[in-house]
Coordinates of N, CA and C in Angstrom, one line a residue:
M1136 N 146.2 93.0 75.7 CA 147.6 92.2 75.9 C 149.0 92.4 76.0
T1137 N 149.7 92.1 76.9 CA 150.9 92.8 77.5 C 151.8 91.5 76.5
H1138 N 152.7 92.1 76.1 CA 153.9 90.5 75.6 C 154.3 89.4 76.6
A1139 N 154.7 88.6 76.1 CA 155.3 87.7 77.5 C 157.2 89.0 77.4
S1140 N 157.7 88.5 79.0 CA 159.2 88.8 79.3 C 159.7 87.9 79.1
C1141 N 160.7 87.8 78.2 CA 161.9 86.7 78.5 C 163.1 87.1 78.3
S1142 N 164.0 86.5 78.8 CA 165.5 86.4 79.2 C 165.8 85.4 77.5
S1143 N 165.2 84.3 76.7 CA 166.1 84.0 76.3 C 164.9 83.1 74.4
C1144 N 165.1 83.0 74.1 CA 164.6 82.5 72.7 C 164.0 81.6 72.6
T1145 N 163.4 80.0 73.1 CA 163.4 79.3 73.3 C 162.9 78.7 72.3
L1146 N 162.3 79.5 71.4 CA 161.6 79.1 70.2 C 162.8 79.0 69.2
Y1147 N 163.8 79.9 69.4 CA 165.3 80.0 68.4 C 165.6 78.0 68.8
L1148 N 165.8 78.5 69.8 CA 166.8 77.0 70.4 C 166.0 75.8 70.7
A1149 N 164.6 76.0 70.4 CA 164.0 74.5 69.8 C 164.3 73.7 68.6
R1150 N 164.3 75.6 67.7 CA 163.7 75.3 66.1 C 166.0 74.9 66.1
L1151 N 166.8 74.7 66.4 CA 167.7 74.2 65.9 C 167.4 73.2 66.5
C1152 N 167.5 72.4 67.7 CA 167.7 71.0 68.4 C 166.4 70.6 67.7
Y1153 N 165.5 70.6 67.1 CA 164.3 69.7 65.7 C 164.9 69.9 65.1
R1154 N 166.4 70.6 64.2 CA 166.9 70.4 62.9 C 168.1 68.9 63.5
R1155 N 168.1 69.1 64.7 CA 169.7 68.5 65.4 C 169.2 67.0 65.8
S1156 N 167.7 66.6 66.1 CA 167.9 65.7 66.7 C 166.3 64.6 66.5
F1157 N 166.8 63.7 66.0 CA 164.9 62.8 65.9 C 164.1 62.8 67.7
W1158 N 164.9 62.9 68.3 CA 163.9 62.6 69.5 C 164.0 63.8 69.9
F1159 N 164.4 65.0 69.4 CA 163.9 66.3 70.7 C 162.6 66.3 70.3
P1160 N 161.8 66.4 69.2 CA 160.3 66.6 68.5 C 159.5 65.7 70.0
L1161 N 159.8 64.3 69.4 CA 159.3 63.3 70.4 C 159.2 64.0 72.2
L1162 N 160.0 64.2 72.8 CA 160.6 65.2 73.8 C 159.5 66.1 74.0
R1163 N 159.6 66.9 72.9 CA 158.9 68.2 73.2 C 157.4 68.4 72.7
E1164 N 157.1 67.5 71.5 CA 155.6 67.2 71.7 C 154.4 67.3 72.3
P1165 N 154.6 66.3 73.2 CA 153.4 65.7 74.0 C 153.0 67.0 75.4
L1166 N 154.6 67.8 75.9 CA 154.5 68.3 76.7 C 154.0 69.3 76.4
V1167 N 154.6 69.6 74.9 CA 153.7 71.1 74.0 C 151.9 70.9 74.4
A1168 N 151.7 70.3 73.9 CA 150.0 69.4 73.9 C 149.8 69.8 75.3
G1169 N 150.6 69.1 76.7 CA 150.3 69.0 77.7 C 149.4 70.5 78.0
M1170 N 150.4 71.6 77.6 CA 151.0 73.0 77.8 C 149.3 73.5 77.3
R1171 N 149.3 72.8 76.1 CA 147.9 73.7 75.3 C 146.5 73.2 75.8
L1172 N 146.6 71.6 76.1 CA 145.3 70.7 77.1 C 145.0 71.6 78.1
L1173 N 145.6 71.4 79.1 CA 146.2 72.8 80.8 C 145.2 74.1 80.2
G1174 N 145.9 75.1 79.4 CA 146.1 76.2 79.0 C 144.3 76.7 78.6
R1175 N 143.1 74.9 78.1 CA 142.6 75.4 76.9 C 141.9 75.5 78.3
L1176 N 141.6 73.8 79.9 CA 141.0 73.7 80.5 C 141.0 75.1 81.9
H1177 N 142.0 75.7 82.3 CA 142.2 76.6 82.1 C 141.1 78.1 81.8
G1178 N 140.9 77.9 80.9 CA 140.4 79.1 80.1 C 141.2 79.9 79.3
I1179 N 142.3 79.7 79.0 CA 143.8 80.8 79.4 C 143.5 81.0 78.0
D1180 N 143.5 82.4 77.5 CA 143.9 83.0 76.0 C 144.6 83.3 75.6
Y1181 N 144.9 81.8 74.8 CA 146.4 81.9 74.3 C 146.6 82.5 72.0
S1182 N 147.2 82.7 72.3 CA 147.3 83.2 71.1 C 148.8 83.1 70.2
P1183 N 149.7 82.0 69.8 CA 150.7 81.5 68.9 C 151.0 82.3 68.4
A1184 N 150.9 83.0 68.3 CA 151.9 85.1 67.3 C 151.8 85.7 69.1
E1185 N 151.3 85.5 70.0 CA 152.0 86.3 71.2 C 153.6 87.0 71.1
G1186 N 153.6 87.7 71.3 CA 155.2 88.5 70.8 C 155.5 90.1 69.9
P1187 N 156.3 90.2 70.8 CA 157.0 92.0 70.5 C 157.1 91.9 68.9
N1188 N 157.6 90.4 67.8 CA 157.5 90.7 66.5 C 156.7 88.9 66.1
P1189 N 157.4 89.5 64.2 CA 156.8 88.3 63.7 C 157.8 87.3 64.1
D1190 N 158.7 87.1 64.2 CA 159.1 85.9 64.9 C 158.9 84.9 65.4
C1191 N 158.5 85.4 66.6 CA 157.5 85.2 68.4 C 156.5 83.9 68.0
R1192 N 156.0 84.1 66.3 CA 154.9 82.9 66.4 C 155.3 81.9 66.2
G1193 N 154.1 81.2 67.2 CA 154.5 80.2 67.9 C 155.0 79.3 69.3
C1194 N 155.3 80.6 70.4 CA 156.0 80.3 70.5 C 154.5 81.0 72.3
L1195 N 155.5 79.8 73.1 CA 154.6 79.6 74.1 C 154.5 79.8 75.1
R1196 N 156.2 81.1 75.0 CA 155.8 82.1 76.0 C 154.7 82.1 77.3
H1197 N 154.2 82.9 76.3 CA 152.7 83.6 77.0 C 151.7 82.7 77.7
L1198 N 151.3 81.3 77.4 CA 150.8 79.5 78.0 C 151.1 80.3 79.1
K1199 N 153.0 79.7 78.5 CA 153.2 78.9 80.3 C 153.5 80.1 80.8
N1200 N 153.9 81.0 81.3 CA 153.4 82.2 82.4 C 152.7 82.0 82.9
R1201 N 151.6 81.9 82.0 CA 150.2 82.3 82.7 C 149.5 80.7 83.4
L1202 N 150.1 79.9 82.9 CA 150.0 78.5 84.1 C 150.3 78.2 85.6
K1203 N 151.7 79.1 85.0 CA 152.7 79.8 85.9 C 151.6 80.1 87.4
E1204 N 150.7 81.3 86.7 CA 149.9 82.0 87.9 C 148.8 80.6 88.0
V1205 N 148.0 80.2 87.2 CA 147.0 79.4 87.4 C 146.9 78.8 88.3
S1206 N 147.5 77.3 88.0 CA 147.4 75.9 87.9 C 148.4 75.9 88.4
P1207 N 148.7 75.1 89.9 CA 150.0 74.9 90.7 C 150.6 73.6 90.2
F1208 N 149.4 72.6 90.1 CA 149.1 71.4 88.5 C 150.8 72.0 87.9
F1209 N 150.7 72.4 87.0 CA 151.5 73.3 85.7 C 152.8 73.3 86.6
V1210 N 152.6 74.1 87.8 CA 154.0 74.5 88.6 C 154.7 73.3 89.5
L1211 N 153.9 72.4 89.4 CA 154.4 71.3 90.3 C 155.3 70.5 88.3
L1212 N 154.4 70.1 87.6 CA 155.1 69.5 87.0 C 156.3 70.3 86.2
N1213 N 156.2 71.4 85.6 CA 156.9 71.5 85.0 C 158.3 71.7 85.8
G1214 N 157.9 72.1 87.3 CA 159.6 72.2 88.7 C 159.8 70.6 88.7
L1215 N 159.2 70.0 87.7 CA 160.2 68.6 87.7 C 160.3 68.6 86.1
M1216 N 159.8 68.8 85.5 CA 160.6 68.5 83.5 C 161.5 70.1 83.3
N1217 N 160.8 70.5 83.7 CA 162.2 71.9 83.0 C 163.6 72.2 83.1
P1218 N 164.3 71.7 84.5 CA 165.5 70.3 84.6 C 165.7 70.1 83.6
L1219 N 165.4 69.1 83.2 CA 165.8 67.7 82.6 C 165.6 68.2 81.2
F1220 N 164.6 68.8 81.0 CA 164.4 69.9 79.3 C 166.0 70.8 79.0
N1221 N 165.6 71.4 79.9 CA 166.8 72.3 79.2 C 167.8 71.9 79.7
S1222 N 168.0 71.1 79.8 CA 169.5 70.4 80.0 C 169.7 69.5 78.5
L1223 N 169.0 69.2 77.9 CA 168.6 67.7 76.7 C 168.7 69.2 75.9
R1224 N 167.7 70.3 75.9 CA 167.8 71.4 74.7 C 169.5 71.5 74.9
D1225 N 170.0 71.9 76.1 CA 171.7 72.6 75.5 C 172.6 71.6 75.7
S1226 N 172.0 70.1 75.3 CA 173.0 69.3 75.2 C 172.8 69.4 73.8
L1227 N 172.2 70.7 72.6 CA 171.9 69.9 71.6 C 172.2 71.8 71.0
V1228 N 172.8 72.4 72.0 CA 173.0 73.5 71.1 C 174.6 74.8 72.0
S1229 N 174.7 75.5 70.7 CA 176.1 75.8 71.1 C 176.4 77.0 72.0
K1230 N 177.2 77.1 73.5 CA 177.2 78.5 74.1 C 177.2 79.7 72.6
E1231 N 177.0 79.9 71.9 CA 176.7 81.1 70.9 C 175.6 81.3 70.7
E1232 N 175.3 80.0 70.1 CA 173.7 80.1 70.1 C 173.2 80.3 70.8
K1233 N 173.0 79.6 72.1 CA 172.4 80.5 73.4 C 172.3 81.9 73.9
L1234 N 173.9 82.4 73.7 CA 174.0 83.7 73.7 C 172.9 84.8 72.8
T1235 N 173.2 83.5 71.8 CA 171.9 84.4 70.2 C 170.7 84.8 71.0
A1236 N 170.5 83.7 71.5 CA 169.0 83.6 72.0 C 168.3 84.8 72.9
K1237 N 169.6 84.7 73.5 CA 169.5 85.6 74.4 C 169.8 87.1 74.5
D1238 N 170.3 87.8 73.4 CA 170.6 89.2 72.6 C 169.2 88.6 71.6
F1239 N 168.6 88.3 70.8 CA 167.6 88.5 70.5 C 166.4 88.4 71.2
A1240 N 166.5 88.0 72.4 CA 164.9 88.2 73.1 C 165.2 89.7 73.9
A1241 N 166.7 90.2 74.1 CA 166.7 90.9 74.6 C 167.0 92.3 73.7
G1242 N 166.7 92.1 72.6 CA 165.9 93.1 71.4 C 167.8 93.7 70.7
R1243 N 168.5 92.6 71.0 CA 170.0 93.6 71.4 C 170.1 92.6 69.1
L1244 N 169.5 92.3 68.7 CA 169.2 91.5 67.5 C 168.3 91.9 66.7
N1245 N 168.3 91.7 65.1 CA 166.8 92.3 65.1 C 166.5 91.4 65.2
T1246 N 167.1 89.2 64.3 CA 165.7 88.5 63.7 C 167.2 86.9 63.6
P1247 N 167.7 86.1 64.2 CA 168.3 84.5 64.3 C 167.4 83.6 63.4
F1248 N 166.6 83.8 62.8 CA 165.4 82.7 62.5 C 166.1 83.1 60.4
Q1249 N 166.4 84.4 60.1 CA 166.4 84.6 59.3 C 167.7 83.0 58.4
E1250 N 168.7 83.2 59.6 CA 170.0 82.4 59.5 C 169.5 80.7 60.1
L1251 N 168.9 81.1 60.3 CA 167.7 79.5 60.2 C 167.4 78.8 59.3
A1252 N 166.7 80.1 58.6 CA 166.2 79.6 57.1 C 167.3 79.1 56.4
A1253 N 168.3 79.6 56.3 CA 168.9 79.8 54.8 C 169.7 79.0 55.0
A1254 N 170.6 78.7 56.4 CA 170.6 76.8 56.7 C 170.4 75.4 56.5
P1255 N 171.4 74.8 55.9 CA 170.5 73.4 55.5 C 170.4 72.7 57.0
P1256 N 169.7 71.7 57.2 CA 169.4 71.2 58.3 C 171.1 70.3 58.1
P1257 N 171.3 69.5 59.2 CA 172.6 69.0 59.4 C 172.1 67.5 58.7
G1258 N 173.4 67.4 58.2 CA 173.6 66.0 57.7 C 172.7 66.6 55.9
A1259 N 171.6 67.0 55.7 CA 171.0 67.7 54.4 C 172.5 66.8 52.8
A1260 N 173.3 68.0 53.0 CA 174.0 67.3 52.1 C 174.9 65.4 51.6
T1261 N 174.4 64.9 53.3 CA 174.6 63.6 52.2 C 174.1 62.6 52.3
R1262 N 172.3 63.4 52.7 CA 171.1 62.5 52.4 C 170.8 62.6 50.8
R1263 N 171.5 63.5 50.6 CA 171.7 63.9 48.7 C 172.1 63.2 48.1
G1264 N 173.5 62.7 48.8 CA 174.2 62.2 48.0 C 174.3 61.1 47.6
H1265 N 173.2 60.6 48.3 CA 172.6 58.6 48.5 C 172.0 58.3 47.6

C-alpha cells in the first residue's frame, strides 16, 4: 500500500487543537466517525497506522483521500465542511505551528510530536494550583 501524500500534518495540528479547546473534539470526532463509517460502507481497507513513520499513527489522510476517489457523497460533504473546519482549526494554531506541520509533512523535520508530548496542556499549571 502506498503512503498518502501530505502537504501538512493535520494530525499534529489537530492534537494541538485538542489541547487548546474543549469544543474542537466535539466538532472533529463526529466528522471522524462519519468518515470511518463511510469508509467501511465503501469497503476501504483503512489502517490508522498508514504513513511514512510511526508518528503518522492515527492519521486519517489515507481514508480521506480514498473517500474522495470513491464517494461523490463524501466529496460533497467535504466541500461544504472542510473550509469551515480548516478555518476553525487554524484559529487555534499559530503561523509557526502551521509551518512546523508543513515541514514535517515534507520530511524537513524529524517529528513535531516530541515537543507536543513534553509540553503540558495550556492551563495545566493553574489547574494544579487550585
